[in-house]
JSON list of C-alpha atoms and ligand atoms in Angstrom, two decimals:
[
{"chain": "A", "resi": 1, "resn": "UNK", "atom": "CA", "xyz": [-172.82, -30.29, -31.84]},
{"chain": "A", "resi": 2, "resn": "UNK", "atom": "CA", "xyz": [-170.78, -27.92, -29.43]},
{"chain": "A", "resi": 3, "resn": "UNK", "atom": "CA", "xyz": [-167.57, -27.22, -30.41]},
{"chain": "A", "resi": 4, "resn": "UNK", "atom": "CA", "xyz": [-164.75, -25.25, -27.98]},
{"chain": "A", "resi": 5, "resn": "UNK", "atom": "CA", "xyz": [-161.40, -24.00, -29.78]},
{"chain": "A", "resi": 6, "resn": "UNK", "atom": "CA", "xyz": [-158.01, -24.74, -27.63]},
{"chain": "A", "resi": 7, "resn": "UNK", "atom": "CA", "xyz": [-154.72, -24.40, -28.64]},
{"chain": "A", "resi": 8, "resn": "UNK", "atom": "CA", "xyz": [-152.02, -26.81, -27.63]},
{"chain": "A", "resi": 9, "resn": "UNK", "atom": "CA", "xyz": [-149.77, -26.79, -24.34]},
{"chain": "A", "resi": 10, "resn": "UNK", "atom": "CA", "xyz": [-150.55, -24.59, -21.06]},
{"chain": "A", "resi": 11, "resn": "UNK", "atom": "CA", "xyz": [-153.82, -23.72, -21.96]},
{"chain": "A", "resi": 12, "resn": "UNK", "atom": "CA", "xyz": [-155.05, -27.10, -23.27]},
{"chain": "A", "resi": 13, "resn": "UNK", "atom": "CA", "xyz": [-153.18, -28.78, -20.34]},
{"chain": "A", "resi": 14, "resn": "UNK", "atom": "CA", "xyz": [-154.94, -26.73, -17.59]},
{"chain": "A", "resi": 15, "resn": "UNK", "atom": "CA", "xyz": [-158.50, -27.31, -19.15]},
{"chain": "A", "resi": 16, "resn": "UNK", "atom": "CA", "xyz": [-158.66, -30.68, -19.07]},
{"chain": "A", "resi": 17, "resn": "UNK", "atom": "CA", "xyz": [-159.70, -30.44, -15.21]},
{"chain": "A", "resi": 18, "resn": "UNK", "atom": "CA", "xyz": [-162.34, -28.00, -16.03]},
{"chain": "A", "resi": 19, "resn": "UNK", "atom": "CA", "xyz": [-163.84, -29.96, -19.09]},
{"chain": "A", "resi": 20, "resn": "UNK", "atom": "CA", "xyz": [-163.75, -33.10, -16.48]},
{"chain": "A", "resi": 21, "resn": "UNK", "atom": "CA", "xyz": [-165.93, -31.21, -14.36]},
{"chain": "A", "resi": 22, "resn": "UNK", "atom": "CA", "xyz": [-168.14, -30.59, -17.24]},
{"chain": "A", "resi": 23, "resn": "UNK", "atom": "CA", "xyz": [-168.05, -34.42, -17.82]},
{"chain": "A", "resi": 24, "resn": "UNK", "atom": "CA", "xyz": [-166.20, -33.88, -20.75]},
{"chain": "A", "resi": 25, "resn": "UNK", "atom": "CA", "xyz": [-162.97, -36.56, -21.43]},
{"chain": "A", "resi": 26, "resn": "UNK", "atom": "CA", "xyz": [-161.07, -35.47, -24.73]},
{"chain": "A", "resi": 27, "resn": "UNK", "atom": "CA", "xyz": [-160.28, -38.69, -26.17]},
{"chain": "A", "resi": 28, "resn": "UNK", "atom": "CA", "xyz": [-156.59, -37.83, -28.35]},
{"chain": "A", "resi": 29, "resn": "UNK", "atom": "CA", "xyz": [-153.34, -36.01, -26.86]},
{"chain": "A", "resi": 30, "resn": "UNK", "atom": "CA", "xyz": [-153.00, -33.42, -29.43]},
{"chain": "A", "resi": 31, "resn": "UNK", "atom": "CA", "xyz": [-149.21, -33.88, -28.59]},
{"chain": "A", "resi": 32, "resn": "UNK", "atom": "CA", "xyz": [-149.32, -36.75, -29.89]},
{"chain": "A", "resi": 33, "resn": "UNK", "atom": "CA", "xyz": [-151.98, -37.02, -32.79]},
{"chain": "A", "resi": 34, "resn": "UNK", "atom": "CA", "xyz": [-151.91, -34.77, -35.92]},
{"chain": "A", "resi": 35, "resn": "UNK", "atom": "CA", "xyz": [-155.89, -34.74, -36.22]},
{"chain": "A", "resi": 36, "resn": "UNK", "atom": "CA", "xyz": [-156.89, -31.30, -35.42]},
{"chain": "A", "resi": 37, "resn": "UNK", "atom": "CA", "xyz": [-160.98, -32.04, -34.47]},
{"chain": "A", "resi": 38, "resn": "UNK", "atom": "CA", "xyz": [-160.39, -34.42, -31.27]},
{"chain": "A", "resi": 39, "resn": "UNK", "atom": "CA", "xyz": [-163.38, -36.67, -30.35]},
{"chain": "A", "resi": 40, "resn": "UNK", "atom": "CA", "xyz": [-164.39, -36.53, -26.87]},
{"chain": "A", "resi": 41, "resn": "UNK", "atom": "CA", "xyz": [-166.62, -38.79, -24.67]},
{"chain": "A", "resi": 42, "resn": "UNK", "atom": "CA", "xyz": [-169.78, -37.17, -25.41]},
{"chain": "A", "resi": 43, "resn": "UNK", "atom": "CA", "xyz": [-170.94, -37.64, -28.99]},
{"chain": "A", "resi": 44, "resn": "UNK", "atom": "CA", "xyz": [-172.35, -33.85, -29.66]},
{"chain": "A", "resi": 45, "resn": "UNK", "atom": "CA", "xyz": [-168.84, -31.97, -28.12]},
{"chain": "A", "resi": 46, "resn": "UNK", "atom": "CA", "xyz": [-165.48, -31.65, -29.99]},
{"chain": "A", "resi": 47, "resn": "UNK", "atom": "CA", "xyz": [-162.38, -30.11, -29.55]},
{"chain": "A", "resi": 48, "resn": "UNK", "atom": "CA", "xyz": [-160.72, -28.43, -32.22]},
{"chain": "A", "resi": 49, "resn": "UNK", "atom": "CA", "xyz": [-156.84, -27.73, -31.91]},
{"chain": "A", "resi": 50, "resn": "UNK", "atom": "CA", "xyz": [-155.93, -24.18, -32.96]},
{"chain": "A", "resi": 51, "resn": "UNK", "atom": "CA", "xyz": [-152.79, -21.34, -32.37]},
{"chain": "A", "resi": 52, "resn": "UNK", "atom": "CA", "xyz": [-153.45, -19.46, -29.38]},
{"chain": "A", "resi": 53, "resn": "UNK", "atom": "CA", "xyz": [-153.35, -16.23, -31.67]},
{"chain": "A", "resi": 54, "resn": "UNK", "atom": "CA", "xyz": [-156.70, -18.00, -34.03]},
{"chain": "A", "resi": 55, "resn": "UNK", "atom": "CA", "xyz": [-158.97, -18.89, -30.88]},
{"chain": "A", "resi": 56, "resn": "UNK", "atom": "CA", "xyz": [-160.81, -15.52, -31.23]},
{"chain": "A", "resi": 57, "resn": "UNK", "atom": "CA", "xyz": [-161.28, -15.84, -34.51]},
{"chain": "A", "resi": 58, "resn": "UNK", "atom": "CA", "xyz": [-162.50, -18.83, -34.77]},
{"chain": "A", "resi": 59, "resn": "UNK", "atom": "CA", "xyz": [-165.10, -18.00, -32.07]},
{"chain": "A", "resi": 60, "resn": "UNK", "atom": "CA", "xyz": [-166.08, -14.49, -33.60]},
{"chain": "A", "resi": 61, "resn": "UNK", "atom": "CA", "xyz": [-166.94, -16.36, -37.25]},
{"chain": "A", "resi": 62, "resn": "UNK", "atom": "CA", "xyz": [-168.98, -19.24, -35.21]},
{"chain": "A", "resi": 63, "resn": "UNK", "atom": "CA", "xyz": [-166.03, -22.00, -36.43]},
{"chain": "A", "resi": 64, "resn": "UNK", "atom": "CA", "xyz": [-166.14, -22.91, -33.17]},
{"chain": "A", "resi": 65, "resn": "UNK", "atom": "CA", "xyz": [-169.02, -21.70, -30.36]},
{"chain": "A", "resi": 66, "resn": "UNK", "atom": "CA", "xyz": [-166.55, -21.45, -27.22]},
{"chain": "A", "resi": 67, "resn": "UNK", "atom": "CA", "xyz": [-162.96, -21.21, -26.68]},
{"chain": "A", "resi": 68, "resn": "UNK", "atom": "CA", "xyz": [-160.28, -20.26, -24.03]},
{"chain": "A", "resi": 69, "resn": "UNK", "atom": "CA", "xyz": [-157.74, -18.13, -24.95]},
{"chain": "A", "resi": 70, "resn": "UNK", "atom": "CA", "xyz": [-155.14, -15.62, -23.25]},
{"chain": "A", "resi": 71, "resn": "UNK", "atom": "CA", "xyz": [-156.13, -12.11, -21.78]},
{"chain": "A", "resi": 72, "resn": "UNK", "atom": "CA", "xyz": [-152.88, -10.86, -23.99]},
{"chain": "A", "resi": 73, "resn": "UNK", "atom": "CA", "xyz": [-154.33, -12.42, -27.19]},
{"chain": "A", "resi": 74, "resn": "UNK", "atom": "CA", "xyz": [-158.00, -10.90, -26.90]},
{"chain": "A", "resi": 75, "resn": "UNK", "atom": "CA", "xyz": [-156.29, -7.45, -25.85]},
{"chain": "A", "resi": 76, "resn": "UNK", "atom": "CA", "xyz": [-154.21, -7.85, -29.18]},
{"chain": "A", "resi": 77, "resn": "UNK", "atom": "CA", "xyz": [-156.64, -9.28, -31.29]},
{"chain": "A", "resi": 78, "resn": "UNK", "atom": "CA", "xyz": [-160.42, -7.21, -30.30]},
{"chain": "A", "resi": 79, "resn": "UNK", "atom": "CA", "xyz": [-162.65, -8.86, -28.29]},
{"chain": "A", "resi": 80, "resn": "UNK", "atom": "CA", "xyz": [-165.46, -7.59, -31.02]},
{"chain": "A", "resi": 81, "resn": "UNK", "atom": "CA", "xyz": [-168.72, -10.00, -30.87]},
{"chain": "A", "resi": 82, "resn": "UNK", "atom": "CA", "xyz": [-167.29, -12.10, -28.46]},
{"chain": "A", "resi": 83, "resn": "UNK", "atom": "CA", "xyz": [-169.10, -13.08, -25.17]},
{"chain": "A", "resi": 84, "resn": "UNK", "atom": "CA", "xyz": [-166.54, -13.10, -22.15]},
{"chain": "A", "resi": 85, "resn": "UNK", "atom": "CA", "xyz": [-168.47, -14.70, -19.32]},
{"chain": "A", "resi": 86, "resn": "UNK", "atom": "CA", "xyz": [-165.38, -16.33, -16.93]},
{"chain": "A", "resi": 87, "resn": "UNK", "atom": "CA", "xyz": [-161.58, -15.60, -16.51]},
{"chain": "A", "resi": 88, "resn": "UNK", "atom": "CA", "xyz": [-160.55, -19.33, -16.17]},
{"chain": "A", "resi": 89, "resn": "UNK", "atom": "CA", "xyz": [-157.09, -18.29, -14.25]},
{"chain": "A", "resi": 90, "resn": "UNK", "atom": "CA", "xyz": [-155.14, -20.19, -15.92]},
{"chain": "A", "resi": 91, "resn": "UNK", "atom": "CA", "xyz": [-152.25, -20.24, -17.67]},
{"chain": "A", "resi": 92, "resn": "UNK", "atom": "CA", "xyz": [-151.30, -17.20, -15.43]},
{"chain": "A", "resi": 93, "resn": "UNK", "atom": "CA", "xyz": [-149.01, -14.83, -16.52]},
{"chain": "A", "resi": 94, "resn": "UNK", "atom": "CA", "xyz": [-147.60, -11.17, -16.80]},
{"chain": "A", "resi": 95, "resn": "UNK", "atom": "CA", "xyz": [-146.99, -8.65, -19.83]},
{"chain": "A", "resi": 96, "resn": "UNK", "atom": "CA", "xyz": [-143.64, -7.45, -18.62]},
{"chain": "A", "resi": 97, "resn": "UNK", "atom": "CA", "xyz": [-140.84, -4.70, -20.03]},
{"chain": "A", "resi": 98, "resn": "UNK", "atom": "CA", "xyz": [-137.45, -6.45, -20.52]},
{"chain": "A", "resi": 99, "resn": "UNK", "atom": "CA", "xyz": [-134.18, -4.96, -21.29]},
{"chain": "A", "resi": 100, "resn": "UNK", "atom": "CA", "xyz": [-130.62, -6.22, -21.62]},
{"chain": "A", "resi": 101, "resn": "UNK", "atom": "CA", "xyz": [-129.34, -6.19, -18.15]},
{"chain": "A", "resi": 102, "resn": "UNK", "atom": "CA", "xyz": [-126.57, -3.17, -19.07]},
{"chain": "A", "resi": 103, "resn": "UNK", "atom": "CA", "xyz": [-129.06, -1.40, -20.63]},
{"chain": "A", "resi": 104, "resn": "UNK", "atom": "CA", "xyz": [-129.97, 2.09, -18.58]},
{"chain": "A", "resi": 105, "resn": "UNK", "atom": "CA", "xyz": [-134.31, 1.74, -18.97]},
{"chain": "A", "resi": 106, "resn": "UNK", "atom": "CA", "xyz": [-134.72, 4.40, -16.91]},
{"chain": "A", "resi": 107, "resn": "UNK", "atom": "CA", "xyz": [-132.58, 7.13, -18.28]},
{"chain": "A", "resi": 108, "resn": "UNK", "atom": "CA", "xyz": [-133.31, 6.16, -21.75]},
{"chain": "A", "resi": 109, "resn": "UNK", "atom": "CA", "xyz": [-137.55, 6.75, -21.16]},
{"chain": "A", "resi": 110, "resn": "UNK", "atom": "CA", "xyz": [-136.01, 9.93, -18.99]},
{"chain": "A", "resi": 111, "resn": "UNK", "atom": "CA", "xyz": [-134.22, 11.65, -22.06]},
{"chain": "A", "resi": 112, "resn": "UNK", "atom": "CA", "xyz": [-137.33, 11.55, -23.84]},
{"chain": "A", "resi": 113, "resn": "UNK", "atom": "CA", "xyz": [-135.15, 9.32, -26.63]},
{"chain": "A", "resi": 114, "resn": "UNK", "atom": "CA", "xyz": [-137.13, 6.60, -28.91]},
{"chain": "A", "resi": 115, "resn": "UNK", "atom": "CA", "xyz": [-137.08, 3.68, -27.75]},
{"chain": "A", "resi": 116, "resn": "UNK", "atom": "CA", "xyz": [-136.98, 0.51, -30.30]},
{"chain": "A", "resi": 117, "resn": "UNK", "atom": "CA", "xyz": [-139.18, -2.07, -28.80]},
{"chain": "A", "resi": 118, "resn": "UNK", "atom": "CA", "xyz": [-139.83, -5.55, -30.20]},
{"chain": "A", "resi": 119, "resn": "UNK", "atom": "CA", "xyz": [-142.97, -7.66, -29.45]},
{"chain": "A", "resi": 120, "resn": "UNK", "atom": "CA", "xyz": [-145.71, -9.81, -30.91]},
{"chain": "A", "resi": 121, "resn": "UNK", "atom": "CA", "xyz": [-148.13, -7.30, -28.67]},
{"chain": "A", "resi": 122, "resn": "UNK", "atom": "CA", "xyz": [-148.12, -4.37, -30.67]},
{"chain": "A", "resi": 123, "resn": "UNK", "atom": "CA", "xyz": [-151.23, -2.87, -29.68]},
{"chain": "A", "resi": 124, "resn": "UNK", "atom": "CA", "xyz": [-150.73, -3.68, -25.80]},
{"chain": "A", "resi": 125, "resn": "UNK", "atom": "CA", "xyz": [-147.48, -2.27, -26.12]},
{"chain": "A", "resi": 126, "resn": "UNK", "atom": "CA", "xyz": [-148.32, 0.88, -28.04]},
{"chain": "A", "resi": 127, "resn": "UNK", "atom": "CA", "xyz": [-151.21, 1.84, -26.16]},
{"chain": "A", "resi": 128, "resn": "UNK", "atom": "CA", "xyz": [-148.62, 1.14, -22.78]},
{"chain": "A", "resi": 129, "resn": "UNK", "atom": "CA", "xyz": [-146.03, 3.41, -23.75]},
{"chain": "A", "resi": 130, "resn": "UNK", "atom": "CA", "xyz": [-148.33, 6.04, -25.10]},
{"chain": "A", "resi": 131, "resn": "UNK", "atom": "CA", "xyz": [-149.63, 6.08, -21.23]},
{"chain": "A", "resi": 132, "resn": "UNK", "atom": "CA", "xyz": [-146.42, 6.92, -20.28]},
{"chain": "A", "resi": 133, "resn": "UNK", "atom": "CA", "xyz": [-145.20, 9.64, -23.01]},
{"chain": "A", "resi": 134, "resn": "UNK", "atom": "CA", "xyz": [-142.50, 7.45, -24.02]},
{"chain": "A", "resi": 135, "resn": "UNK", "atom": "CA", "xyz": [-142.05, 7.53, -27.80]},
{"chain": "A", "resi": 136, "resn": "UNK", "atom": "CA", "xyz": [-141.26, 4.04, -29.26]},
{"chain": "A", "resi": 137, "resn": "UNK", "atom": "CA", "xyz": [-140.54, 2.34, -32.39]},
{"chain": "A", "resi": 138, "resn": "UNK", "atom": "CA", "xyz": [-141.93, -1.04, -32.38]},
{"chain": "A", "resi": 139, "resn": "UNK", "atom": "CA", "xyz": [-140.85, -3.94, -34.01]},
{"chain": "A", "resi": 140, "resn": "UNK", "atom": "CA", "xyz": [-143.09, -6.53, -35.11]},
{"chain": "A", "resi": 141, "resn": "UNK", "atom": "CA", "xyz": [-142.21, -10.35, -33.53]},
{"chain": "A", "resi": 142, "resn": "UNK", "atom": "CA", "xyz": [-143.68, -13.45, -34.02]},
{"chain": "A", "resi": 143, "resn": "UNK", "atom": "CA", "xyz": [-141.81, -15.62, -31.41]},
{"chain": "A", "resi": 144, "resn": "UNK", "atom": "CA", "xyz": [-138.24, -15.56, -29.58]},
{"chain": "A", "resi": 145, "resn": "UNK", "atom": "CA", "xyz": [-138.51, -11.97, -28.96]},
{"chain": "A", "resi": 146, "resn": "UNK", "atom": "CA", "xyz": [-135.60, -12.37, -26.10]},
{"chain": "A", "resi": 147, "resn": "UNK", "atom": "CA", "xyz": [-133.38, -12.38, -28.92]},
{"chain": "A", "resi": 148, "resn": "UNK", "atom": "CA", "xyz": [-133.91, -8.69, -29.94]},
{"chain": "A", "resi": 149, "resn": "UNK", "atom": "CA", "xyz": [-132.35, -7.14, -27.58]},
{"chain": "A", "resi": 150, "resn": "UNK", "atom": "CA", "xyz": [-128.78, -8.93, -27.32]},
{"chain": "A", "resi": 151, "resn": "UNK", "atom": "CA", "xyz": [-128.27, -8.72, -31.44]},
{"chain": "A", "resi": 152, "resn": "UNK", "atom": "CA", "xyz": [-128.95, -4.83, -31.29]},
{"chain": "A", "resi": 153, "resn": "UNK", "atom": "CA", "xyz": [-132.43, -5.61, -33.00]},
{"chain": "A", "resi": 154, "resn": "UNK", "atom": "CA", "xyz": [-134.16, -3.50, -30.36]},
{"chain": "A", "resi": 155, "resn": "UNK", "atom": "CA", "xyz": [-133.73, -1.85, -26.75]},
{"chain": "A", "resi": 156, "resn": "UNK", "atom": "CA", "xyz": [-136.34, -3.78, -25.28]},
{"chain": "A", "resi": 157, "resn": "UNK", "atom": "CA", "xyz": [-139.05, -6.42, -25.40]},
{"chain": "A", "resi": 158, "resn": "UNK", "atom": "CA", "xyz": [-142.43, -6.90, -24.56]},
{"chain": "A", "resi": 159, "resn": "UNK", "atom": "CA", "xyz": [-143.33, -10.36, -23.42]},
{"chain": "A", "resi": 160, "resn": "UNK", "atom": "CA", "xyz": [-145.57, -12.96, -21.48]},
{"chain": "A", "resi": 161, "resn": "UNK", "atom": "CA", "xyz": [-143.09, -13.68, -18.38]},
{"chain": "A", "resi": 162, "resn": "UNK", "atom": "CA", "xyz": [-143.88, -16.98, -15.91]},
{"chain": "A", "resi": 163, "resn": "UNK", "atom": "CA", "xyz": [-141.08, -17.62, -13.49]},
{"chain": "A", "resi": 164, "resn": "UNK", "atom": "CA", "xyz": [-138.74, -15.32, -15.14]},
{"chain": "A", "resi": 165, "resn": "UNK", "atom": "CA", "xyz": [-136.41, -18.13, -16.46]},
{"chain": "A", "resi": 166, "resn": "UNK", "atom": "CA", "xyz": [-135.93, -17.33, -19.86]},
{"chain": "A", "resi": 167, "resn": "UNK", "atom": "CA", "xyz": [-135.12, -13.18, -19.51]},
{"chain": "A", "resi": 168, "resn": "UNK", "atom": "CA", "xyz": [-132.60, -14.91, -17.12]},
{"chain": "A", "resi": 169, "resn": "UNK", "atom": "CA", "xyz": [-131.33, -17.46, -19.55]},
{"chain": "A", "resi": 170, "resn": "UNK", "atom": "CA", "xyz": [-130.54, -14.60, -22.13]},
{"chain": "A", "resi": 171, "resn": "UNK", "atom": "CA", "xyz": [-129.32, -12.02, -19.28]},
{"chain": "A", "resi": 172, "resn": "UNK", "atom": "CA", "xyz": [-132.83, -9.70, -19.68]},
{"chain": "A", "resi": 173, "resn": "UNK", "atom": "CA", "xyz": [-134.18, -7.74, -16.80]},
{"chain": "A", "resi": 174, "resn": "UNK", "atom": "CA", "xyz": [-137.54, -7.13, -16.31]},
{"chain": "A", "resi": 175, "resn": "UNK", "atom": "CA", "xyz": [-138.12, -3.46, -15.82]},
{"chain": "A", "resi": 176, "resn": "UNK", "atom": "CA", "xyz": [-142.01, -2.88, -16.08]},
{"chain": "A", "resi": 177, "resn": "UNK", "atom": "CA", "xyz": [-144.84, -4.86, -14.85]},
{"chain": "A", "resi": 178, "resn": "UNK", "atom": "CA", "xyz": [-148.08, -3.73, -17.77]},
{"chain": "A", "resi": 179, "resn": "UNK", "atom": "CA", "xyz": [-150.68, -6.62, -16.52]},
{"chain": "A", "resi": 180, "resn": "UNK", "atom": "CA", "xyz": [-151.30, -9.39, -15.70]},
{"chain": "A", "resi": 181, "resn": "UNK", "atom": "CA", "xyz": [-152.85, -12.21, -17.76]},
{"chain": "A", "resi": 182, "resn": "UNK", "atom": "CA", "xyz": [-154.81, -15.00, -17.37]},
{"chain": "A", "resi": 183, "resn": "UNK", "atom": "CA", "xyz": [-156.91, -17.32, -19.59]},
{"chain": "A", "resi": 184, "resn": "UNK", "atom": "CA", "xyz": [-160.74, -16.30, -20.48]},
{"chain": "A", "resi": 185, "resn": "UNK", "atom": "CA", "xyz": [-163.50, -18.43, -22.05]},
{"chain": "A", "resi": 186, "resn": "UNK", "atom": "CA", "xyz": [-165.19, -16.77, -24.83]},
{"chain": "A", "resi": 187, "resn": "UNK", "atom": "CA", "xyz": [-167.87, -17.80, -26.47]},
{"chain": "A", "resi": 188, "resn": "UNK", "atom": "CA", "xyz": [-169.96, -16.91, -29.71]},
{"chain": "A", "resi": 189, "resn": "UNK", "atom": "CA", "xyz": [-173.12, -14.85, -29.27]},
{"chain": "A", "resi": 190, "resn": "UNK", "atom": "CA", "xyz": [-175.49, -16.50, -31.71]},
{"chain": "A", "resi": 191, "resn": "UNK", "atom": "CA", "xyz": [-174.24, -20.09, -30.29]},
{"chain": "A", "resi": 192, "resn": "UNK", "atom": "CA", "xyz": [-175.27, -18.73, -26.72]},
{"chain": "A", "resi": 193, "resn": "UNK", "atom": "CA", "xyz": [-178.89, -18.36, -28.02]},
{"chain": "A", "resi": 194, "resn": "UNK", "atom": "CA", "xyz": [-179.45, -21.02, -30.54]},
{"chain": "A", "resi": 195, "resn": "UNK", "atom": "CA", "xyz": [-177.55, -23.68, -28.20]},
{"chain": "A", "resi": 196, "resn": "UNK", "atom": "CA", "xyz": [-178.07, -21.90, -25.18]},
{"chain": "A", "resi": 197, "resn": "UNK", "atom": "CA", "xyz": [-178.83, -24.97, -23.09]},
{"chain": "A", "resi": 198, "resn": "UNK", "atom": "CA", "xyz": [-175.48, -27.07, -23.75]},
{"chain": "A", "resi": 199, "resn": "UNK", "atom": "CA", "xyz": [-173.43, -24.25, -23.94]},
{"chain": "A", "resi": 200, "resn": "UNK", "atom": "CA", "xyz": [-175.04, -22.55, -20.18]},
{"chain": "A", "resi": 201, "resn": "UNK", "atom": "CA", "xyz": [-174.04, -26.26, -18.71]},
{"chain": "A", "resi": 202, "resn": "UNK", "atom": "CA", "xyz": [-170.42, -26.03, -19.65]},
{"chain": "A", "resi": 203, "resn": "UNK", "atom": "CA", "xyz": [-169.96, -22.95, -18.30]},
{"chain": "A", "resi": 204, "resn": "UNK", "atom": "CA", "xyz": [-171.75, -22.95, -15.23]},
{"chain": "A", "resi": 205, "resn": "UNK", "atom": "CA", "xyz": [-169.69, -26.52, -14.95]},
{"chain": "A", "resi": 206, "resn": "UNK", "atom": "CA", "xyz": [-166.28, -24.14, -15.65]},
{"chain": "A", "resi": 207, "resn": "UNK", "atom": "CA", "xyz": [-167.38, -21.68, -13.26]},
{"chain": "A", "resi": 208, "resn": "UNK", "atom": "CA", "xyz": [-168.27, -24.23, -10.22]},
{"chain": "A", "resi": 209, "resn": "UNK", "atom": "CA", "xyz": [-164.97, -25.96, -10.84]},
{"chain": "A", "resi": 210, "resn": "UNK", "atom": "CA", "xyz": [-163.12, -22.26, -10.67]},
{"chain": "A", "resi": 211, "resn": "UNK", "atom": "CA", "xyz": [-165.01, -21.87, -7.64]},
{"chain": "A", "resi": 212, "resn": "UNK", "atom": "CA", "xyz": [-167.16, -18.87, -8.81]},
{"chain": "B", "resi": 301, "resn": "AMP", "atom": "P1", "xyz": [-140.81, -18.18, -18.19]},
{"chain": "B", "resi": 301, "resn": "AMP", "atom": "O1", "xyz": [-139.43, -18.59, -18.60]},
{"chain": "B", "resi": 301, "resn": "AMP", "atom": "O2", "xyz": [-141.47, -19.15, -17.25]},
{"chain": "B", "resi": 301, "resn": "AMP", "atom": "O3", "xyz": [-140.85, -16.76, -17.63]},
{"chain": "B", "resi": 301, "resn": "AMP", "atom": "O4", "xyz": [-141.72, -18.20, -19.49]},
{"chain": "B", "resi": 301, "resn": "AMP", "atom": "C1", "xyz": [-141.49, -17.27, -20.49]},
{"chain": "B", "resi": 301, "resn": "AMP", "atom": "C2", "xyz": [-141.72, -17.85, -21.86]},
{"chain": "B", "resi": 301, "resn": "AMP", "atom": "O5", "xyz": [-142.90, -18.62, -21.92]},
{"chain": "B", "resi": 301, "resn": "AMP", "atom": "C3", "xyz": [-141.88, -16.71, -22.85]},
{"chain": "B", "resi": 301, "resn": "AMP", "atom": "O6", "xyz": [-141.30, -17.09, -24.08]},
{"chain": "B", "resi": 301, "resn": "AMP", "atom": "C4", "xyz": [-143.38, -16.54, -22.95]},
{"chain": "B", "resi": 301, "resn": "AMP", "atom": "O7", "xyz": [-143.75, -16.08, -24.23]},
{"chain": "B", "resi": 301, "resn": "AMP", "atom": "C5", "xyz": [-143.91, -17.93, -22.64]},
{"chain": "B", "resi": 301, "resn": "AMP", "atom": "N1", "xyz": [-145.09, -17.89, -21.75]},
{"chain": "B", "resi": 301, "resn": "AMP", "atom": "C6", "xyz": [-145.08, -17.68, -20.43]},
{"chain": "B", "resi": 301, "resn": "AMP", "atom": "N2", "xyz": [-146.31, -17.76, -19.90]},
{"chain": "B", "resi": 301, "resn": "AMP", "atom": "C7", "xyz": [-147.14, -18.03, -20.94]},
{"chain": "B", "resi": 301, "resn": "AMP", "atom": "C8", "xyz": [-148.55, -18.23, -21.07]},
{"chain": "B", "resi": 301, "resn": "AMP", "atom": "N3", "xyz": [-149.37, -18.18, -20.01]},
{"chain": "B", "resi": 301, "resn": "AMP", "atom": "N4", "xyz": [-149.04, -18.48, -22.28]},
{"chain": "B", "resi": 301, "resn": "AMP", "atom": "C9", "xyz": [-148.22, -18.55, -23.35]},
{"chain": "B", "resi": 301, "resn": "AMP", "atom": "N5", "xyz": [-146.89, -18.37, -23.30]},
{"chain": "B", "resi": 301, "resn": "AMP", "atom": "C10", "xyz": [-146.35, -18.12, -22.12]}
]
């Protein structure tokens, strides 16, 4: 059996082309069913439906022996054990600074002042500022962390961005650029021997598809 942790939306969306290439259907819409193993069309490979944040730990244990999961959430997480053969690009992204659009970023990192920063990326954004010699106070987040700034929670944010609509929906500017992110596969290392076969098809099937 080969199983391949996803988690639901962008990243699940944009890998059913690449498991298609693989010859792999996934027979359920986890949007619409509440199982959270999904059959597919080939007996010995299953999908199992997981948060974003989880995929590297289910792969690191051997709960699952592949997965695809952001470049923010391996950077945040550790990457420890974890064999990183393709960056799928998708789900494409950037890590961004974002401040309240009357809020002076660049005098406030200038004055040397602390700067209150919420985010779910912690370690991305502590090892960021650090870079820079800016001395922050972060804020842990677990989701809406465009809110922060306009309730006086924090100065700024640190956030996945796509086209930009939602800093501009709550009247956040984006003032730094820290990477960009895309979606890697990751797989377990004792899988890759004991299954190497299976497992070798899929991704060489991934990487043909990605044109690589
Ligand atoms: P956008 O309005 O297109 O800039 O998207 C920003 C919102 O979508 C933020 O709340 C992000 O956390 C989330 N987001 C954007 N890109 C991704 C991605 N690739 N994976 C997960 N969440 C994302």
């Amino acid at each position: 059996m080969i199983t391949i942790a996803l988690s639901k939306g962008r990243i699940f969306e944009e890998t059913i082309p690449l498991l298609r290439a693989a010859g792999i259907e996934v027979l359920e819409d986890p949007e619409k069913s509440r199982k959270l193993i999904l059959t597919t069309n080939q007996p010995n490979v299953r999908v199992l439906v997981v948060r974003a944040s989880d995929v590297p730990t289910y792969v690191q244990y051997g709960g699952a022996d592949l997965g695809i999961t952001g470049k923010d959430t391996l950077l945040e997480h550790g990457s420890h054990g974890l064999y990183q053969p393709l960056d799928l690009k998708i789900a494409k992204c950037r890590i961004s600074v974002a401040v309240r659009a009357d809020f002076d970023y660049a005098s406030a990192v200038k004055q040397g002042s602390r700067l209150r920063v919420a985010t779910k990326y912690v370690a991305i954004s502590r090892e960021f500022f650090a870079a820079k010699g800016v001395h922050v106070d972060l804020i842990k987040l677990y989701g809406s962390m465009e809110l922060a700034p306009l309730v006086g929670l924090s100065d700024a944010i640190v956030d996945l961005v796509s086209t930009g609509n939602t800093l501009k929906a709550n009247h956040l500017v984006e003032v730094e650029h820290i990477m960009d992110i895309s979606s890697r596969l990751v797989v377990n290392q004792a899988a890759l021997k004991l299954k190497q076969a299976p497992i070798r098809k899929i991704i060489d099937a991934f990487a043909s598809a990605i044109g690589q």
